[in-house]
PDB file of C-alpha atoms in Angstrom:
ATOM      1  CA  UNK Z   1       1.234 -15.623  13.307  1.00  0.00           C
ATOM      2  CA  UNK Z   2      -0.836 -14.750  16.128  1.00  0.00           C
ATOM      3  CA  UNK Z   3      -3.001 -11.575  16.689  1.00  0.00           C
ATOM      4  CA  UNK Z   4      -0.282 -10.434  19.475  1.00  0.00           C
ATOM      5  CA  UNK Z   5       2.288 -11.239  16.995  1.00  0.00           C
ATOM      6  CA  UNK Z   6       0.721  -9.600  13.791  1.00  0.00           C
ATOM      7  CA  UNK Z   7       0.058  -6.274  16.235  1.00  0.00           C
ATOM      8  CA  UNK Z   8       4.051  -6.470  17.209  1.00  0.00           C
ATOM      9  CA  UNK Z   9       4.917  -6.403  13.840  1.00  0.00           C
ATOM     10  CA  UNK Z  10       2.587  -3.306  13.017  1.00  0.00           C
ATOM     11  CA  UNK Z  11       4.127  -0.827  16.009  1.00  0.00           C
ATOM     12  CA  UNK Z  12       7.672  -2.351  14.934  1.00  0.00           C
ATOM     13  CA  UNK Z  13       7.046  -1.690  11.174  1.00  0.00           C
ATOM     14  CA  UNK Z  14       5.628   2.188  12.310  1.00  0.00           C
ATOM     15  CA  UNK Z  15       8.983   2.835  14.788  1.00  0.00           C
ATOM     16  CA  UNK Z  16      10.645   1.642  11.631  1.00  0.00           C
ATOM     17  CA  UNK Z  17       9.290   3.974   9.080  1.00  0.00           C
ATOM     18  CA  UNK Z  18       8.564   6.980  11.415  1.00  0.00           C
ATOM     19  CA  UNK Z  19      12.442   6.839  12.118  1.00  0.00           C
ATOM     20  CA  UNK Z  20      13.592   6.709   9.066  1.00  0.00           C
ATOM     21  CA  UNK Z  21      11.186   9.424   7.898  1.00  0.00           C
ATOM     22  CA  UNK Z  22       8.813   7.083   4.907  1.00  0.00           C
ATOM     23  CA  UNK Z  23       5.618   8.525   4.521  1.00  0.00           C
ATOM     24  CA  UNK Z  24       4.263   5.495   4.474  1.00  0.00           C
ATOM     25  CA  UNK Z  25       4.289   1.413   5.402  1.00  0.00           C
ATOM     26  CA  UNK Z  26       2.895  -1.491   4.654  1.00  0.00           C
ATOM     27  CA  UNK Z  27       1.810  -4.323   7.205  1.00  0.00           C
ATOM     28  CA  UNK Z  28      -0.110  -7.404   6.619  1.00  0.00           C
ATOM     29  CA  UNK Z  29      -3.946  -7.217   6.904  1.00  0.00           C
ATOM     30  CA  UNK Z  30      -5.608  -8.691   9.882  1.00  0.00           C
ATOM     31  CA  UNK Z  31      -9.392  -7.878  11.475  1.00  0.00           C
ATOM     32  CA  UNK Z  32      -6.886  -6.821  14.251  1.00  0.00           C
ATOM     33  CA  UNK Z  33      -4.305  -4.396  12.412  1.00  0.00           C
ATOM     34  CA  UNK Z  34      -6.895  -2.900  10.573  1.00  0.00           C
ATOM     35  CA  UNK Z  35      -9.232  -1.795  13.576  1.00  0.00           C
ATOM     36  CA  UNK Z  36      -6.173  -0.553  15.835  1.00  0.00           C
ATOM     37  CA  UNK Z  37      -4.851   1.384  12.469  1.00  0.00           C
ATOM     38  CA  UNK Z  38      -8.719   2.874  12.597  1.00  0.00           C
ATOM     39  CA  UNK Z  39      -8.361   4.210  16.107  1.00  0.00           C
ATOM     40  CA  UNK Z  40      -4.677   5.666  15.156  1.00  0.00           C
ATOM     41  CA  UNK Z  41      -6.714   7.243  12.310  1.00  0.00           C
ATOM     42  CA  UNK Z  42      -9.535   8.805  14.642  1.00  0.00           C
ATOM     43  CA  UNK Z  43      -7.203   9.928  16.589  1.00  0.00           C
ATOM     44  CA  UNK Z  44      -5.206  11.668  14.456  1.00  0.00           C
ATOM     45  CA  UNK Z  45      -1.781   9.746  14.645  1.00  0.00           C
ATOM     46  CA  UNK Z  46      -1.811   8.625  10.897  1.00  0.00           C
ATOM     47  CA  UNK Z  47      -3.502  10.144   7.718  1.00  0.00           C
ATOM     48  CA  UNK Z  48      -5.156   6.983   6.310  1.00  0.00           C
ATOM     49  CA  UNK Z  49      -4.503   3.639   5.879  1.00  0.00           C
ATOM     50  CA  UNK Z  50      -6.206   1.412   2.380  1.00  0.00           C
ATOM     51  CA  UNK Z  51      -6.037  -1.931   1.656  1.00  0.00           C
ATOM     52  CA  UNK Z  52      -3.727  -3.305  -1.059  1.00  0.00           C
ATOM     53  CA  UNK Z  53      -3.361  -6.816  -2.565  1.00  0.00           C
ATOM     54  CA  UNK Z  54       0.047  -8.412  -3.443  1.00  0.00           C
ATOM     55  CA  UNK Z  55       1.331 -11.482  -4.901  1.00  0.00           C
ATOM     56  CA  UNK Z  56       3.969 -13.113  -2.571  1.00  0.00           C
ATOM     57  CA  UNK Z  57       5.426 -16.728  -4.277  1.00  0.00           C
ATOM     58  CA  UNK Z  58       1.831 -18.297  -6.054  1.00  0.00           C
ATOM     59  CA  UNK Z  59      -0.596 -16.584  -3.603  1.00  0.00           C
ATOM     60  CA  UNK Z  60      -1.872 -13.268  -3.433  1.00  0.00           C
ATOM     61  CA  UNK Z  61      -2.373 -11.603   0.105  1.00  0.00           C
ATOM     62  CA  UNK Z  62      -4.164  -8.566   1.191  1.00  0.00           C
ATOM     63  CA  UNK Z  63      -2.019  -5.864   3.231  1.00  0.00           C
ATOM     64  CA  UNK Z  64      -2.329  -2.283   4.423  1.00  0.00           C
ATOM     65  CA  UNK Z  65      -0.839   0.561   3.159  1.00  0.00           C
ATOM     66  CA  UNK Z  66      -0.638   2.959   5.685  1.00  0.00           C
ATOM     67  CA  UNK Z  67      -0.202   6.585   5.317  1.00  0.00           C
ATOM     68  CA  UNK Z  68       2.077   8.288   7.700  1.00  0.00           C
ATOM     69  CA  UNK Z  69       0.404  11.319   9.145  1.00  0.00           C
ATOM     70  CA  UNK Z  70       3.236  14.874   9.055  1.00  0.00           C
ATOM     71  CA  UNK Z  71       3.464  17.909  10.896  1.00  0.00           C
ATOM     72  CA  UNK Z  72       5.475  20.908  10.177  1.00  0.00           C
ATOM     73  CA  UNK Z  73       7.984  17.996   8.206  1.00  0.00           C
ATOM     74  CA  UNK Z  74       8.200  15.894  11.654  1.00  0.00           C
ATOM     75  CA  UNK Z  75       6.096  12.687  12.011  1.00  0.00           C
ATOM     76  CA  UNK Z  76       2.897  13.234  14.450  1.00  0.00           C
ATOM     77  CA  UNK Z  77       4.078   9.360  16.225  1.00  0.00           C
ATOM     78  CA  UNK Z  78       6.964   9.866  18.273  1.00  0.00           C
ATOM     79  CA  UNK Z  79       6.598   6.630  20.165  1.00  0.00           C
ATOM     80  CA  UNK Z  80       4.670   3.297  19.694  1.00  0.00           C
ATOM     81  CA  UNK Z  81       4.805   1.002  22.694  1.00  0.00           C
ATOM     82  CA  UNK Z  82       3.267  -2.377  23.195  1.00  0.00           C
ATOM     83  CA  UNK Z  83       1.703  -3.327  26.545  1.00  0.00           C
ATOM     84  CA  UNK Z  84       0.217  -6.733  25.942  1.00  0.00           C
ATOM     85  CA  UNK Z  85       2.258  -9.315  24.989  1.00  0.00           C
ATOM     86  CA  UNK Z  86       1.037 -13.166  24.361  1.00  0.00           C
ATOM     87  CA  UNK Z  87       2.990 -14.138  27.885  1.00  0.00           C
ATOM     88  CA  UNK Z  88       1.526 -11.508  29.688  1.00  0.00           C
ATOM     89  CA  UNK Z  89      -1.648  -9.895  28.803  1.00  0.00           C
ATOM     90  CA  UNK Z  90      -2.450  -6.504  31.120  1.00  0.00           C
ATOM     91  CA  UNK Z  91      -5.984  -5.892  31.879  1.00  0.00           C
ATOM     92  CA  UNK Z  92      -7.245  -2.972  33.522  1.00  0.00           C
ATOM     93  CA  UNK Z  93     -11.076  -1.840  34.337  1.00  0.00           C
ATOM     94  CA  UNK Z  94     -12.234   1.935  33.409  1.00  0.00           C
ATOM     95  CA  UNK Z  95     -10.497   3.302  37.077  1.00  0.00           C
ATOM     96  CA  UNK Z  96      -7.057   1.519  36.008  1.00  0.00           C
ATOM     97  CA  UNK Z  97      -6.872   3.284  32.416  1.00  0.00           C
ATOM     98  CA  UNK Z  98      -3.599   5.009  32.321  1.00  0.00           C
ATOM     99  CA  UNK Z  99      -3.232   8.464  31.350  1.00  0.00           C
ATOM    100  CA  UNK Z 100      -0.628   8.001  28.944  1.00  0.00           C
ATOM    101  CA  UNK Z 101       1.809  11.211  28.367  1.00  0.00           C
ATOM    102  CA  UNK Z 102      -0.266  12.999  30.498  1.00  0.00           C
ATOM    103  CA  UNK Z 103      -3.147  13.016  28.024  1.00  0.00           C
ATOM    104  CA  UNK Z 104      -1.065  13.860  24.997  1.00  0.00           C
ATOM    105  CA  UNK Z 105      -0.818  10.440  24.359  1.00  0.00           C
ATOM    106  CA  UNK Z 106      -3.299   7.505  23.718  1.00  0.00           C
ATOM    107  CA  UNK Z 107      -3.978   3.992  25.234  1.00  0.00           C
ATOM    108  CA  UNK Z 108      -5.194   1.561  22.898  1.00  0.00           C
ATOM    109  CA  UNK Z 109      -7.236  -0.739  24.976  1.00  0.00           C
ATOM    110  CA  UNK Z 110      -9.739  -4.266  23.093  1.00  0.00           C
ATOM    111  CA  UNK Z 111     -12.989  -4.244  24.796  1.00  0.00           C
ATOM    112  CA  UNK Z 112     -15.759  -6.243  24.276  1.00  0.00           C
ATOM    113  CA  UNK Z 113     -17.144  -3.205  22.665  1.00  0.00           C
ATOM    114  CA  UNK Z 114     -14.341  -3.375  20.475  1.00  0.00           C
ATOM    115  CA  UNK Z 115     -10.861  -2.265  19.825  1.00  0.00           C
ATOM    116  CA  UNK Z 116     -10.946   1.582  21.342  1.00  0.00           C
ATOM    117  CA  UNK Z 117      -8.870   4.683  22.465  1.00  0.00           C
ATOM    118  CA  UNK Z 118      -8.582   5.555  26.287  1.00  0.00           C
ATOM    119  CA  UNK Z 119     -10.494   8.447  25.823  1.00  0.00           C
ATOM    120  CA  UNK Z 120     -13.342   6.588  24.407  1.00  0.00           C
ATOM    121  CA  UNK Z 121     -13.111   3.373  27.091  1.00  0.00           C
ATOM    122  CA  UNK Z 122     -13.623   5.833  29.403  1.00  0.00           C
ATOM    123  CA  UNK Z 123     -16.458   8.006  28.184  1.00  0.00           C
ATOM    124  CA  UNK Z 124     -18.225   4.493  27.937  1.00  0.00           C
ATOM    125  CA  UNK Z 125     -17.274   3.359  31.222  1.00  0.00           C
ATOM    126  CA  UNK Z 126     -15.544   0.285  30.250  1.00  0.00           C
ATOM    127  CA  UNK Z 127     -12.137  -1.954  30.513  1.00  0.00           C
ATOM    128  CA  UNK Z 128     -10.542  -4.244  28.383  1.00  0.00           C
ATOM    129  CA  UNK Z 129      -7.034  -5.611  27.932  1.00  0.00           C
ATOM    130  CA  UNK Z 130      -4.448  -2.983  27.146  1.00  0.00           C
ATOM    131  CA  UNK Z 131      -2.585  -3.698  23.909  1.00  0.00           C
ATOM    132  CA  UNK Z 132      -0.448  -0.317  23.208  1.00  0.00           C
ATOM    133  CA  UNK Z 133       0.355   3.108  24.187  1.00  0.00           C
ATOM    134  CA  UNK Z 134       1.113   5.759  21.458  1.00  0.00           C
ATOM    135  CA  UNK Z 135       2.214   9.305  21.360  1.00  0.00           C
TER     136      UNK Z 135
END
């Protein structure tokens, strides 16, 4: 599964859960997963997230639980969009950022700083390619 692929199945897996109102998921651990899950944290879209190792068949793999972040009983994501997809990949530079929601909402961009939020791409005055939007 590719890095594209493996991020798909993340935002998929939190439309899932947020929808049917689980408090929490579990997606399978990649470098990737786990540094966008650490900018929803930051940003206050989920609680937590901790890694958790499973036997599946005769091997064991690593995956993340992730903790579903609740306000006032409602779930803080309302909607997980992905930008970048392996057939197209959307880059932008620090004047292209889009405001997503009118600020209420975050871009999740990978930089060669690192995987980031919007808000942070731009206080650093750098691009990257655009993977999702949340809100």
């Amino acid at each position: 599964m590719s890095n594209q692929s493996n991020l798909a199945d993340l935002l998929t897996r939190l439309r899932n859960a947020v929808a049917v109102g689980h408090k929490s998921v579990e997606v399978v651990k990649t470098s990737l997963v786990e540094r966008f899950l650490a900018v929803l944290r930051e940003e206050g879209f989920i609680e937590n997230f901790e890694e958790i190792n499973k036997r599946v068949g005769k091997t064991e793999r690593s995956f993340l639980k992730v903790n579903i972040k609740f306000f006032r009983q409602r779930p803080v994501i309302n909607e997980l969009k992905l930008i970048s997809k392996p057939s197209k990949r959307v880059y932008v530079g620090v004047n292209q950022i889009p405001l997503f929601k009118r600020g209420l909402g975050i871009s999740v961009l990978s930089t060669n700083q690192g995987i980031m939020s919007d808000r942070k791409a731009r206080q650093l005055g750098i691009g990257g390619e655009l993977l999702a939007e949340v809100s």
